[in-house]
mmCIF file with all atom_site columns, C-alpha atoms in Angstrom:
data_model
loop_
_atom_site.group_PDB
_atom_site.id
_atom_site.type_symbol
_atom_site.label_atom_id
_atom_site.label_alt_id
_atom_site.label_comp_id
_atom_site.label_asym_id
_atom_site.label_entity_id
_atom_site.label_seq_id
_atom_site.pdbx_PDB_ins_code
_atom_site.Cartn_x
_atom_site.Cartn_y
_atom_site.Cartn_z
_atom_site.occupancy
_atom_site.B_iso_or_equiv
_atom_site.pdbx_formal_charge
_atom_site.auth_seq_id
_atom_site.auth_comp_id
_atom_site.auth_asym_id
_atom_site.auth_atom_id
_atom_site.pdbx_PDB_model_num
ATOM 1   C CA . UNK A 1 1   ? 17.326 6.203   42.200  1.00 51.00 ? 177 UNK A CA 1
ATOM 2   C CA . UNK A 1 2   ? 21.043 6.911   41.968  1.00 54.00 ? 178 UNK A CA 1
ATOM 3   C CA . UNK A 1 3   ? 21.761 3.195   41.785  1.00 46.00 ? 179 UNK A CA 1
ATOM 4   C CA . UNK A 1 4   ? 19.199 2.743   39.002  1.00 44.00 ? 180 UNK A CA 1
ATOM 5   C CA . UNK A 1 5   ? 20.635 5.665   37.041  1.00 51.00 ? 181 UNK A CA 1
ATOM 6   C CA . UNK A 1 6   ? 24.119 4.232   37.485  1.00 47.00 ? 182 UNK A CA 1
ATOM 7   C CA . UNK A 1 7   ? 23.035 0.847   36.156  1.00 40.00 ? 183 UNK A CA 1
ATOM 8   C CA . UNK A 1 8   ? 21.418 2.459   33.127  1.00 39.00 ? 184 UNK A CA 1
ATOM 9   C CA . UNK A 1 9   ? 24.556 4.487   32.397  1.00 40.00 ? 185 UNK A CA 1
ATOM 10  C CA . UNK A 1 10  ? 26.719 1.362   32.624  1.00 40.00 ? 186 UNK A CA 1
ATOM 11  C CA . UNK A 1 11  ? 24.396 -0.546  30.278  1.00 44.00 ? 187 UNK A CA 1
ATOM 12  C CA . UNK A 1 12  ? 24.391 2.271   27.732  1.00 47.00 ? 188 UNK A CA 1
ATOM 13  C CA . UNK A 1 13  ? 28.172 2.504   27.862  1.00 44.00 ? 189 UNK A CA 1
ATOM 14  C CA . UNK A 1 14  ? 28.481 -1.252  27.384  1.00 45.00 ? 190 UNK A CA 1
ATOM 15  C CA . UNK A 1 15  ? 26.167 -1.261  24.385  1.00 40.00 ? 191 UNK A CA 1
ATOM 16  C CA . UNK A 1 16  ? 28.047 1.653   22.828  1.00 41.00 ? 192 UNK A CA 1
ATOM 17  C CA . UNK A 1 17  ? 31.396 -0.061  23.370  1.00 42.00 ? 193 UNK A CA 1
ATOM 18  C CA . UNK A 1 18  ? 30.117 -3.264  21.765  1.00 36.00 ? 194 UNK A CA 1
ATOM 19  C CA . UNK A 1 19  ? 28.790 -1.392  18.740  1.00 40.00 ? 195 UNK A CA 1
ATOM 20  C CA . UNK A 1 20  ? 32.109 0.365   18.264  1.00 37.00 ? 196 UNK A CA 1
ATOM 21  C CA . UNK A 1 21  ? 34.373 -2.640  18.771  1.00 38.00 ? 197 UNK A CA 1
ATOM 22  C CA . UNK A 1 22  ? 32.484 -5.569  17.222  1.00 41.00 ? 198 UNK A CA 1
ATOM 23  C CA . UNK A 1 23  ? 33.772 -6.780  13.831  1.00 44.00 ? 199 UNK A CA 1
ATOM 24  C CA . UNK A 1 24  ? 32.398 -4.851  10.897  1.00 44.00 ? 200 UNK A CA 1
ATOM 25  C CA . UNK A 1 25  ? 31.162 -8.043  9.227   1.00 41.00 ? 201 UNK A CA 1
ATOM 26  C CA . UNK A 1 26  ? 28.733 -8.658  12.097  1.00 49.00 ? 202 UNK A CA 1
ATOM 27  C CA . UNK A 1 27  ? 26.372 -6.049  10.679  1.00 66.00 ? 203 UNK A CA 1
ATOM 28  C CA . UNK A 1 28  ? 27.917 -5.457  7.251   1.00 84.00 ? 204 UNK A CA 1
ATOM 29  C CA . UNK A 1 29  ? 25.720 -4.986  4.215   1.00 95.00 ? 205 UNK A CA 1
ATOM 30  C CA . UNK A 1 30  ? 26.494 -6.619  0.864   1.00 97.00 ? 206 UNK A CA 1
ATOM 31  C CA . UNK A 1 31  ? 27.891 -3.274  -0.311  1.00 96.00 ? 207 UNK A CA 1
ATOM 32  C CA . UNK A 1 32  ? 30.200 -3.105  2.717   1.00 97.00 ? 208 UNK A CA 1
ATOM 33  C CA . UNK A 1 33  ? 31.444 -6.620  2.047   1.00 98.00 ? 209 UNK A CA 1
ATOM 34  C CA . UNK A 1 34  ? 32.131 -5.965  -1.628  1.00 98.00 ? 210 UNK A CA 1
ATOM 35  C CA . UNK A 1 35  ? 34.053 -2.835  -0.707  1.00 97.00 ? 211 UNK A CA 1
ATOM 36  C CA . UNK A 1 36  ? 36.162 -4.854  1.736   1.00 98.00 ? 212 UNK A CA 1
ATOM 37  C CA . UNK A 1 37  ? 36.581 -7.952  -0.447  1.00 98.00 ? 213 UNK A CA 1
ATOM 38  C CA . UNK A 1 38  ? 40.082 -7.228  -1.770  1.00 98.00 ? 214 UNK A CA 1
ATOM 39  C CA . UNK A 1 39  ? 41.509 -6.585  1.682   1.00 98.00 ? 215 UNK A CA 1
ATOM 40  C CA . UNK A 1 40  ? 39.585 -9.546  3.090   1.00 98.00 ? 216 UNK A CA 1
ATOM 41  C CA . UNK A 1 41  ? 41.158 -11.905 0.559   1.00 98.00 ? 217 UNK A CA 1
ATOM 42  C CA . UNK A 1 42  ? 44.585 -10.868 1.803   1.00 98.00 ? 218 UNK A CA 1
ATOM 43  C CA . UNK A 1 43  ? 43.550 -11.151 5.440   1.00 97.00 ? 219 UNK A CA 1
ATOM 44  C CA . UNK A 1 44  ? 42.103 -14.628 4.846   1.00 98.00 ? 220 UNK A CA 1
ATOM 45  C CA . UNK A 1 45  ? 45.171 -15.788 2.927   1.00 98.00 ? 221 UNK A CA 1
ATOM 46  C CA . UNK A 1 46  ? 43.265 -16.535 -0.267  1.00 98.00 ? 222 UNK A CA 1
ATOM 47  C CA . UNK A 1 47  ? 45.028 -17.727 -3.387  1.00 98.00 ? 223 UNK A CA 1
ATOM 48  C CA . UNK A 1 48  ? 44.031 -16.215 -6.743  1.00 98.00 ? 224 UNK A CA 1
ATOM 49  C CA . UNK A 1 49  ? 41.018 -17.792 -8.416  1.00 98.00 ? 225 UNK A CA 1
ATOM 50  C CA . UNK A 1 50  ? 42.301 -20.806 -10.337 1.00 98.00 ? 226 UNK A CA 1
ATOM 51  C CA . UNK A 1 51  ? 40.858 -22.003 -13.636 1.00 98.00 ? 227 UNK A CA 1
ATOM 52  C CA . UNK A 1 52  ? 41.250 -25.750 -13.196 1.00 98.00 ? 228 UNK A CA 1
ATOM 53  C CA . UNK A 1 53  ? 39.792 -26.632 -16.591 1.00 97.00 ? 229 UNK A CA 1
ATOM 54  C CA . UNK A 1 54  ? 37.469 -29.512 -17.473 1.00 98.00 ? 230 UNK A CA 1
ATOM 55  C CA . UNK A 1 55  ? 37.419 -33.056 -16.219 1.00 98.00 ? 231 UNK A CA 1
ATOM 56  C CA . UNK A 1 56  ? 39.395 -35.462 -18.380 1.00 97.00 ? 232 UNK A CA 1
ATOM 57  C CA . UNK A 1 57  ? 38.363 -36.945 -20.673 1.00 97.00 ? 233 UNK A CA 1
ATOM 58  C CA . UNK A 1 58  ? 36.571 -33.736 -21.579 1.00 97.00 ? 234 UNK A CA 1
ATOM 59  C CA . UNK A 1 59  ? 33.625 -35.714 -22.925 1.00 97.00 ? 235 UNK A CA 1
ATOM 60  C CA . UNK A 1 60  ? 32.818 -36.613 -19.294 1.00 98.00 ? 236 UNK A CA 1
ATOM 61  C CA . UNK A 1 61  ? 32.907 -33.053 -17.963 1.00 98.00 ? 237 UNK A CA 1
ATOM 62  C CA . UNK A 1 62  ? 29.104 -32.798 -17.977 1.00 98.00 ? 238 UNK A CA 1
ATOM 63  C CA . UNK A 1 63  ? 28.224 -36.481 -17.954 1.00 98.00 ? 239 UNK A CA 1
ATOM 64  C CA . UNK A 1 64  ? 25.346 -37.792 -15.861 1.00 97.00 ? 240 UNK A CA 1
ATOM 65  C CA . UNK A 1 65  ? 26.269 -40.959 -14.015 1.00 97.00 ? 241 UNK A CA 1
ATOM 66  C CA . UNK A 1 66  ? 24.410 -43.334 -11.722 1.00 93.00 ? 242 UNK A CA 1
ATOM 67  C CA . UNK A 1 67  ? 27.315 -44.532 -9.587  1.00 91.00 ? 243 UNK A CA 1
ATOM 68  C CA . UNK A 1 68  ? 29.510 -42.103 -7.676  1.00 88.00 ? 244 UNK A CA 1
ATOM 69  C CA . UNK A 1 69  ? 32.909 -41.357 -9.189  1.00 95.00 ? 245 UNK A CA 1
ATOM 70  C CA . UNK A 1 70  ? 36.035 -41.375 -7.015  1.00 97.00 ? 246 UNK A CA 1
ATOM 71  C CA . UNK A 1 71  ? 37.079 -37.841 -6.052  1.00 98.00 ? 247 UNK A CA 1
ATOM 72  C CA . UNK A 1 72  ? 40.677 -38.730 -6.903  1.00 98.00 ? 248 UNK A CA 1
ATOM 73  C CA . UNK A 1 73  ? 39.763 -38.652 -10.608 1.00 98.00 ? 249 UNK A CA 1
ATOM 74  C CA . UNK A 1 74  ? 38.726 -34.980 -10.529 1.00 98.00 ? 250 UNK A CA 1
ATOM 75  C CA . UNK A 1 75  ? 41.309 -32.333 -11.440 1.00 97.00 ? 251 UNK A CA 1
ATOM 76  C CA . UNK A 1 76  ? 40.822 -30.221 -8.320  1.00 98.00 ? 252 UNK A CA 1
ATOM 77  C CA . UNK A 1 77  ? 40.031 -30.453 -4.617  1.00 98.00 ? 253 UNK A CA 1
ATOM 78  C CA . UNK A 1 78  ? 37.197 -29.664 -4.222  1.00 98.00 ? 254 UNK A CA 1
ATOM 79  C CA . UNK A 1 79  ? 35.829 -30.719 -7.652  1.00 98.00 ? 255 UNK A CA 1
ATOM 80  C CA . UNK A 1 80  ? 34.550 -27.949 -9.889  1.00 98.00 ? 256 UNK A CA 1
ATOM 81  C CA . UNK A 1 81  ? 33.054 -30.010 -12.739 1.00 98.00 ? 257 UNK A CA 1
ATOM 82  C CA . UNK A 1 82  ? 32.952 -33.564 -14.027 1.00 98.00 ? 258 UNK A CA 1
ATOM 83  C CA . UNK A 1 83  ? 30.660 -36.618 -13.907 1.00 98.00 ? 259 UNK A CA 1
ATOM 84  C CA . UNK A 1 84  ? 27.707 -36.002 -11.632 1.00 98.00 ? 260 UNK A CA 1
ATOM 85  C CA . UNK A 1 85  ? 24.278 -37.090 -10.502 1.00 98.00 ? 261 UNK A CA 1
ATOM 86  C CA . UNK A 1 86  ? 21.366 -36.199 -12.783 1.00 97.00 ? 262 UNK A CA 1
ATOM 87  C CA . UNK A 1 87  ? 19.655 -34.364 -9.901  1.00 97.00 ? 263 UNK A CA 1
ATOM 88  C CA . UNK A 1 88  ? 21.231 -31.088 -8.695  1.00 98.00 ? 264 UNK A CA 1
ATOM 89  C CA . UNK A 1 89  ? 21.347 -30.079 -5.047  1.00 98.00 ? 265 UNK A CA 1
ATOM 90  C CA . UNK A 1 90  ? 19.412 -27.114 -3.686  1.00 97.00 ? 266 UNK A CA 1
ATOM 91  C CA . UNK A 1 91  ? 21.010 -23.882 -2.551  1.00 98.00 ? 267 UNK A CA 1
ATOM 92  C CA . UNK A 1 92  ? 21.245 -23.412 1.190   1.00 98.00 ? 268 UNK A CA 1
ATOM 93  C CA . UNK A 1 93  ? 23.355 -23.528 4.319   1.00 98.00 ? 269 UNK A CA 1
ATOM 94  C CA . UNK A 1 94  ? 24.084 -27.091 5.428   1.00 98.00 ? 270 UNK A CA 1
ATOM 95  C CA . UNK A 1 95  ? 25.618 -28.425 8.615   1.00 97.00 ? 271 UNK A CA 1
ATOM 96  C CA . UNK A 1 96  ? 26.580 -31.791 7.128   1.00 98.00 ? 272 UNK A CA 1
ATOM 97  C CA . UNK A 1 97  ? 28.398 -32.617 3.875   1.00 98.00 ? 273 UNK A CA 1
ATOM 98  C CA . UNK A 1 98  ? 25.925 -32.784 0.957   1.00 98.00 ? 274 UNK A CA 1
ATOM 99  C CA . UNK A 1 99  ? 26.052 -35.451 -1.778  1.00 97.00 ? 275 UNK A CA 1
ATOM 100 C CA . UNK A 1 100 ? 28.970 -34.155 -3.782  1.00 97.00 ? 276 UNK A CA 1
ATOM 101 C CA . UNK A 1 101 ? 27.809 -35.722 -7.057  1.00 97.00 ? 277 UNK A CA 1
ATOM 102 C CA . UNK A 1 102 ? 24.628 -33.636 -6.835  1.00 98.00 ? 278 UNK A CA 1
ATOM 103 C CA . UNK A 1 103 ? 26.505 -30.484 -5.807  1.00 98.00 ? 279 UNK A CA 1
ATOM 104 C CA . UNK A 1 104 ? 28.638 -30.728 -8.960  1.00 98.00 ? 280 UNK A CA 1
ATOM 105 C CA . UNK A 1 105 ? 25.446 -30.695 -11.018 1.00 98.00 ? 281 UNK A CA 1
ATOM 106 C CA . UNK A 1 106 ? 24.434 -27.493 -9.229  1.00 98.00 ? 282 UNK A CA 1
ATOM 107 C CA . UNK A 1 107 ? 27.744 -25.955 -10.331 1.00 98.00 ? 283 UNK A CA 1
ATOM 108 C CA . UNK A 1 108 ? 26.784 -26.722 -13.921 1.00 98.00 ? 284 UNK A CA 1
ATOM 109 C CA . UNK A 1 109 ? 23.626 -24.666 -13.351 1.00 98.00 ? 285 UNK A CA 1
ATOM 110 C CA . UNK A 1 110 ? 25.553 -21.675 -12.019 1.00 98.00 ? 286 UNK A CA 1
ATOM 111 C CA . UNK A 1 111 ? 25.837 -22.391 -8.302  1.00 98.00 ? 287 UNK A CA 1
ATOM 112 C CA . UNK A 1 112 ? 28.743 -21.112 -6.254  1.00 98.00 ? 288 UNK A CA 1
ATOM 113 C CA . UNK A 1 113 ? 29.888 -23.078 -3.218  1.00 98.00 ? 289 UNK A CA 1
ATOM 114 C CA . UNK A 1 114 ? 31.452 -21.953 0.039   1.00 98.00 ? 290 UNK A CA 1
ATOM 115 C CA . UNK A 1 115 ? 33.129 -25.075 1.388   1.00 98.00 ? 291 UNK A CA 1
ATOM 116 C CA . UNK A 1 116 ? 34.653 -24.944 4.864   1.00 98.00 ? 292 UNK A CA 1
ATOM 117 C CA . UNK A 1 117 ? 36.821 -27.390 6.779   1.00 98.00 ? 293 UNK A CA 1
ATOM 118 C CA . UNK A 1 118 ? 34.792 -29.427 9.301   1.00 96.00 ? 294 UNK A CA 1
ATOM 119 C CA . UNK A 1 119 ? 37.111 -28.221 12.060  1.00 94.00 ? 295 UNK A CA 1
ATOM 120 C CA . UNK A 1 120 ? 36.452 -24.551 11.304  1.00 96.00 ? 296 UNK A CA 1
ATOM 121 C CA . UNK A 1 121 ? 34.493 -22.636 13.904  1.00 94.00 ? 297 UNK A CA 1
ATOM 122 C CA . UNK A 1 122 ? 34.092 -19.201 15.439  1.00 95.00 ? 298 UNK A CA 1
ATOM 123 C CA . UNK A 1 123 ? 32.240 -15.981 14.809  1.00 96.00 ? 299 UNK A CA 1
ATOM 124 C CA . UNK A 1 124 ? 33.388 -15.589 11.218  1.00 97.00 ? 300 UNK A CA 1
ATOM 125 C CA . UNK A 1 125 ? 31.911 -18.936 10.211  1.00 98.00 ? 301 UNK A CA 1
ATOM 126 C CA . UNK A 1 126 ? 28.718 -18.042 12.072  1.00 97.00 ? 302 UNK A CA 1
ATOM 127 C CA . UNK A 1 127 ? 28.535 -14.808 10.076  1.00 97.00 ? 303 UNK A CA 1
ATOM 128 C CA . UNK A 1 128 ? 28.947 -16.705 6.819   1.00 98.00 ? 304 UNK A CA 1
ATOM 129 C CA . UNK A 1 129 ? 26.184 -19.123 7.700   1.00 97.00 ? 305 UNK A CA 1
ATOM 130 C CA . UNK A 1 130 ? 23.827 -16.365 8.851   1.00 96.00 ? 306 UNK A CA 1
ATOM 131 C CA . UNK A 1 131 ? 24.559 -14.126 5.863   1.00 97.00 ? 307 UNK A CA 1
ATOM 132 C CA . UNK A 1 132 ? 23.891 -16.790 3.238   1.00 97.00 ? 308 UNK A CA 1
ATOM 133 C CA . UNK A 1 133 ? 20.607 -17.785 4.813   1.00 95.00 ? 309 UNK A CA 1
ATOM 134 C CA . UNK A 1 134 ? 19.224 -14.611 3.230   1.00 91.00 ? 310 UNK A CA 1
ATOM 135 C CA . UNK A 1 135 ? 17.382 -15.243 -0.044  1.00 89.00 ? 311 UNK A CA 1
ATOM 136 C CA . UNK A 1 136 ? 18.771 -12.104 -1.680  1.00 91.00 ? 312 UNK A CA 1
ATOM 137 C CA . UNK A 1 137 ? 22.391 -13.310 -1.363  1.00 95.00 ? 313 UNK A CA 1
ATOM 138 C CA . UNK A 1 138 ? 22.065 -17.067 -0.916  1.00 94.00 ? 314 UNK A CA 1
ATOM 139 C CA . UNK A 1 139 ? 19.605 -18.197 -3.565  1.00 95.00 ? 315 UNK A CA 1
ATOM 140 C CA . UNK A 1 140 ? 22.429 -19.471 -5.812  1.00 97.00 ? 316 UNK A CA 1
ATOM 141 C CA . UNK A 1 141 ? 24.935 -20.437 -3.113  1.00 98.00 ? 317 UNK A CA 1
ATOM 142 C CA . UNK A 1 142 ? 25.639 -23.635 -1.192  1.00 98.00 ? 318 UNK A CA 1
ATOM 143 C CA . UNK A 1 143 ? 27.477 -23.373 2.140   1.00 98.00 ? 319 UNK A CA 1
ATOM 144 C CA . UNK A 1 144 ? 28.641 -26.659 3.645   1.00 98.00 ? 320 UNK A CA 1
ATOM 145 C CA . UNK A 1 145 ? 31.504 -28.539 5.303   1.00 98.00 ? 321 UNK A CA 1
ATOM 146 C CA . UNK A 1 146 ? 33.808 -30.442 2.962   1.00 98.00 ? 322 UNK A CA 1
ATOM 147 C CA . UNK A 1 147 ? 34.321 -33.795 4.646   1.00 98.00 ? 323 UNK A CA 1
ATOM 148 C CA . UNK A 1 148 ? 34.361 -37.080 2.693   1.00 98.00 ? 324 UNK A CA 1
ATOM 149 C CA . UNK A 1 149 ? 36.869 -39.224 4.635   1.00 97.00 ? 325 UNK A CA 1
ATOM 150 C CA . UNK A 1 150 ? 36.056 -42.399 2.714   1.00 97.00 ? 326 UNK A CA 1
ATOM 151 C CA . UNK A 1 151 ? 37.585 -40.725 -0.350  1.00 97.00 ? 327 UNK A CA 1
ATOM 152 C CA . UNK A 1 152 ? 41.059 -40.375 1.144   1.00 97.00 ? 328 UNK A CA 1
ATOM 153 C CA . UNK A 1 153 ? 43.047 -37.152 0.721   1.00 97.00 ? 329 UNK A CA 1
ATOM 154 C CA . UNK A 1 154 ? 40.739 -35.700 -1.995  1.00 98.00 ? 330 UNK A CA 1
ATOM 155 C CA . UNK A 1 155 ? 37.881 -35.959 0.504   1.00 98.00 ? 331 UNK A CA 1
ATOM 156 C CA . UNK A 1 156 ? 39.319 -33.241 2.737   1.00 98.00 ? 332 UNK A CA 1
ATOM 157 C CA . UNK A 1 157 ? 40.463 -29.712 1.996   1.00 98.00 ? 333 UNK A CA 1
ATOM 158 C CA . UNK A 1 158 ? 44.210 -29.354 1.358   1.00 97.00 ? 334 UNK A CA 1
ATOM 159 C CA . UNK A 1 159 ? 46.437 -28.693 4.359   1.00 97.00 ? 335 UNK A CA 1
ATOM 160 C CA . UNK A 1 160 ? 46.313 -25.054 5.411   1.00 97.00 ? 336 UNK A CA 1
ATOM 161 C CA . UNK A 1 161 ? 42.926 -24.481 3.758   1.00 98.00 ? 337 UNK A CA 1
ATOM 162 C CA . UNK A 1 162 ? 39.924 -23.634 5.915   1.00 98.00 ? 338 UNK A CA 1
ATOM 163 C CA . UNK A 1 163 ? 37.679 -22.350 3.124   1.00 98.00 ? 339 UNK A CA 1
ATOM 164 C CA . UNK A 1 164 ? 37.385 -23.177 -0.583  1.00 98.00 ? 340 UNK A CA 1
ATOM 165 C CA . UNK A 1 165 ? 35.217 -21.175 -2.975  1.00 99.00 ? 341 UNK A CA 1
ATOM 166 C CA . UNK A 1 166 ? 34.074 -23.061 -6.054  1.00 99.00 ? 342 UNK A CA 1
ATOM 167 C CA . UNK A 1 167 ? 32.206 -22.379 -9.290  1.00 98.00 ? 343 UNK A CA 1
ATOM 168 C CA . UNK A 1 168 ? 32.234 -24.306 -12.572 1.00 98.00 ? 344 UNK A CA 1
ATOM 169 C CA . UNK A 1 169 ? 35.942 -24.797 -13.466 1.00 98.00 ? 345 UNK A CA 1
ATOM 170 C CA . UNK A 1 170 ? 36.941 -22.189 -10.825 1.00 98.00 ? 346 UNK A CA 1
ATOM 171 C CA . UNK A 1 171 ? 38.469 -22.724 -7.382  1.00 98.00 ? 347 UNK A CA 1
ATOM 172 C CA . UNK A 1 172 ? 39.794 -20.259 -4.807  1.00 98.00 ? 348 UNK A CA 1
ATOM 173 C CA . UNK A 1 173 ? 41.342 -21.599 -1.593  1.00 98.00 ? 349 UNK A CA 1
ATOM 174 C CA . UNK A 1 174 ? 41.727 -19.558 1.601   1.00 98.00 ? 350 UNK A CA 1
ATOM 175 C CA . UNK A 1 175 ? 43.706 -20.212 4.753   1.00 98.00 ? 351 UNK A CA 1
ATOM 176 C CA . UNK A 1 176 ? 40.879 -18.858 6.908   1.00 98.00 ? 352 UNK A CA 1
ATOM 177 C CA . UNK A 1 177 ? 37.126 -18.468 6.642   1.00 98.00 ? 353 UNK A CA 1
ATOM 178 C CA . UNK A 1 178 ? 36.107 -14.900 5.860   1.00 98.00 ? 354 UNK A CA 1
ATOM 179 C CA . UNK A 1 179 ? 32.695 -13.526 4.970   1.00 98.00 ? 355 UNK A CA 1
ATOM 180 C CA . UNK A 1 180 ? 33.831 -10.638 2.760   1.00 98.00 ? 356 UNK A CA 1
ATOM 181 C CA . UNK A 1 181 ? 36.194 -12.904 0.822   1.00 98.00 ? 357 UNK A CA 1
ATOM 182 C CA . UNK A 1 182 ? 33.430 -15.477 0.347   1.00 98.00 ? 358 UNK A CA 1
ATOM 183 C CA . UNK A 1 183 ? 30.904 -12.912 -0.847  1.00 98.00 ? 359 UNK A CA 1
ATOM 184 C CA . UNK A 1 184 ? 33.475 -11.285 -3.114  1.00 98.00 ? 360 UNK A CA 1
ATOM 185 C CA . UNK A 1 185 ? 33.628 -14.636 -4.923  1.00 98.00 ? 361 UNK A CA 1
ATOM 186 C CA . UNK A 1 186 ? 29.993 -15.735 -4.884  1.00 98.00 ? 362 UNK A CA 1
ATOM 187 C CA . UNK A 1 187 ? 28.679 -12.309 -5.887  1.00 98.00 ? 363 UNK A CA 1
ATOM 188 C CA . UNK A 1 188 ? 30.360 -12.684 -9.296  1.00 98.00 ? 364 UNK A CA 1
ATOM 189 C CA . UNK A 1 189 ? 30.702 -16.434 -9.833  1.00 98.00 ? 365 UNK A CA 1
ATOM 190 C CA . UNK A 1 190 ? 27.133 -17.439 -9.010  1.00 98.00 ? 366 UNK A CA 1
ATOM 191 C CA . UNK A 1 191 ? 24.691 -17.110 -11.890 1.00 97.00 ? 367 UNK A CA 1
ATOM 192 C CA . UNK A 1 192 ? 22.941 -14.793 -11.993 1.00 96.00 ? 368 UNK A CA 1
ATOM 193 C CA . UNK A 1 193 ? 25.448 -12.668 -10.057 1.00 97.00 ? 369 UNK A CA 1
ATOM 194 C CA . UNK A 1 194 ? 24.490 -10.416 -7.174  1.00 97.00 ? 370 UNK A CA 1
ATOM 195 C CA . UNK A 1 195 ? 23.097 -7.002  -8.045  1.00 95.00 ? 371 UNK A CA 1
ATOM 196 C CA . UNK A 1 196 ? 25.103 -5.344  -10.781 1.00 94.00 ? 372 UNK A CA 1
ATOM 197 C CA . UNK A 1 197 ? 28.206 -7.441  -10.325 1.00 97.00 ? 373 UNK A CA 1
ATOM 198 C CA . UNK A 1 198 ? 29.670 -8.781  -13.574 1.00 97.00 ? 374 UNK A CA 1
ATOM 199 C CA . UNK A 1 199 ? 29.333 -12.514 -14.133 1.00 98.00 ? 375 UNK A CA 1
ATOM 200 C CA . UNK A 1 200 ? 32.824 -14.011 -14.139 1.00 98.00 ? 376 UNK A CA 1
ATOM 201 C CA . UNK A 1 201 ? 31.824 -17.663 -14.320 1.00 98.00 ? 377 UNK A CA 1
ATOM 202 C CA . UNK A 1 202 ? 31.429 -20.053 -17.223 1.00 97.00 ? 378 UNK A CA 1
ATOM 203 C CA . UNK A 1 203 ? 28.707 -22.427 -16.093 1.00 98.00 ? 379 UNK A CA 1
ATOM 204 C CA . UNK A 1 204 ? 27.258 -24.070 -19.235 1.00 98.00 ? 380 UNK A CA 1
ATOM 205 C CA . UNK A 1 205 ? 23.694 -23.920 -17.901 1.00 98.00 ? 381 UNK A CA 1
ATOM 206 C CA . UNK A 1 206 ? 24.030 -20.707 -15.929 1.00 97.00 ? 382 UNK A CA 1
ATOM 207 C CA . UNK A 1 207 ? 20.802 -19.619 -14.273 1.00 92.00 ? 383 UNK A CA 1
ATOM 208 C CA . UNK A 1 208 ? 18.984 -22.944 -14.574 1.00 95.00 ? 384 UNK A CA 1
ATOM 209 C CA . UNK A 1 209 ? 17.037 -24.063 -11.517 1.00 93.00 ? 385 UNK A CA 1
ATOM 210 C CA . UNK A 1 210 ? 18.641 -26.345 -8.940  1.00 93.00 ? 386 UNK A CA 1
#
């Protein structure tokens, strides 16, 4: 009996220690993440959100094309607007790089994208993937690796970037993947935004299905 009681005590102590020491994001609610977003952006080494402007010539910023356009012609890495496939790409968490010409169309409809470097791994990336599988937070978000080696340098994230957050004409690059930083972006730049967050994006067809 004493041995059994001792085992139970050890198990309880272990569970309590895990609950107290595990990263907050492991069980964080959307409200927790939004509260932590500013600090998380610093921790993850995120640059300010950049307005990269339209594709040039501007007349092609929303153009539907049949053939893929070279990524080197877009004004940012990753692209945030420009010539794209006529069929948008569905929201979701993907383990392989999606067709980028379709993803750009989704941006036009108000999607936000969490791109991560294909070499990224670890618990924080797992949390991002698990979190955005929820319909309440991920219905307007695409999470995927950015890896298009046939496109040369524009087909990979810039050196020192493990995560890039993208909306129409907006890009934020981060040195490390971070759930709170990602949600701080997507909660306001996806359309419609999460909860009562203000919409900060400028997608021309914000809220349309994709």
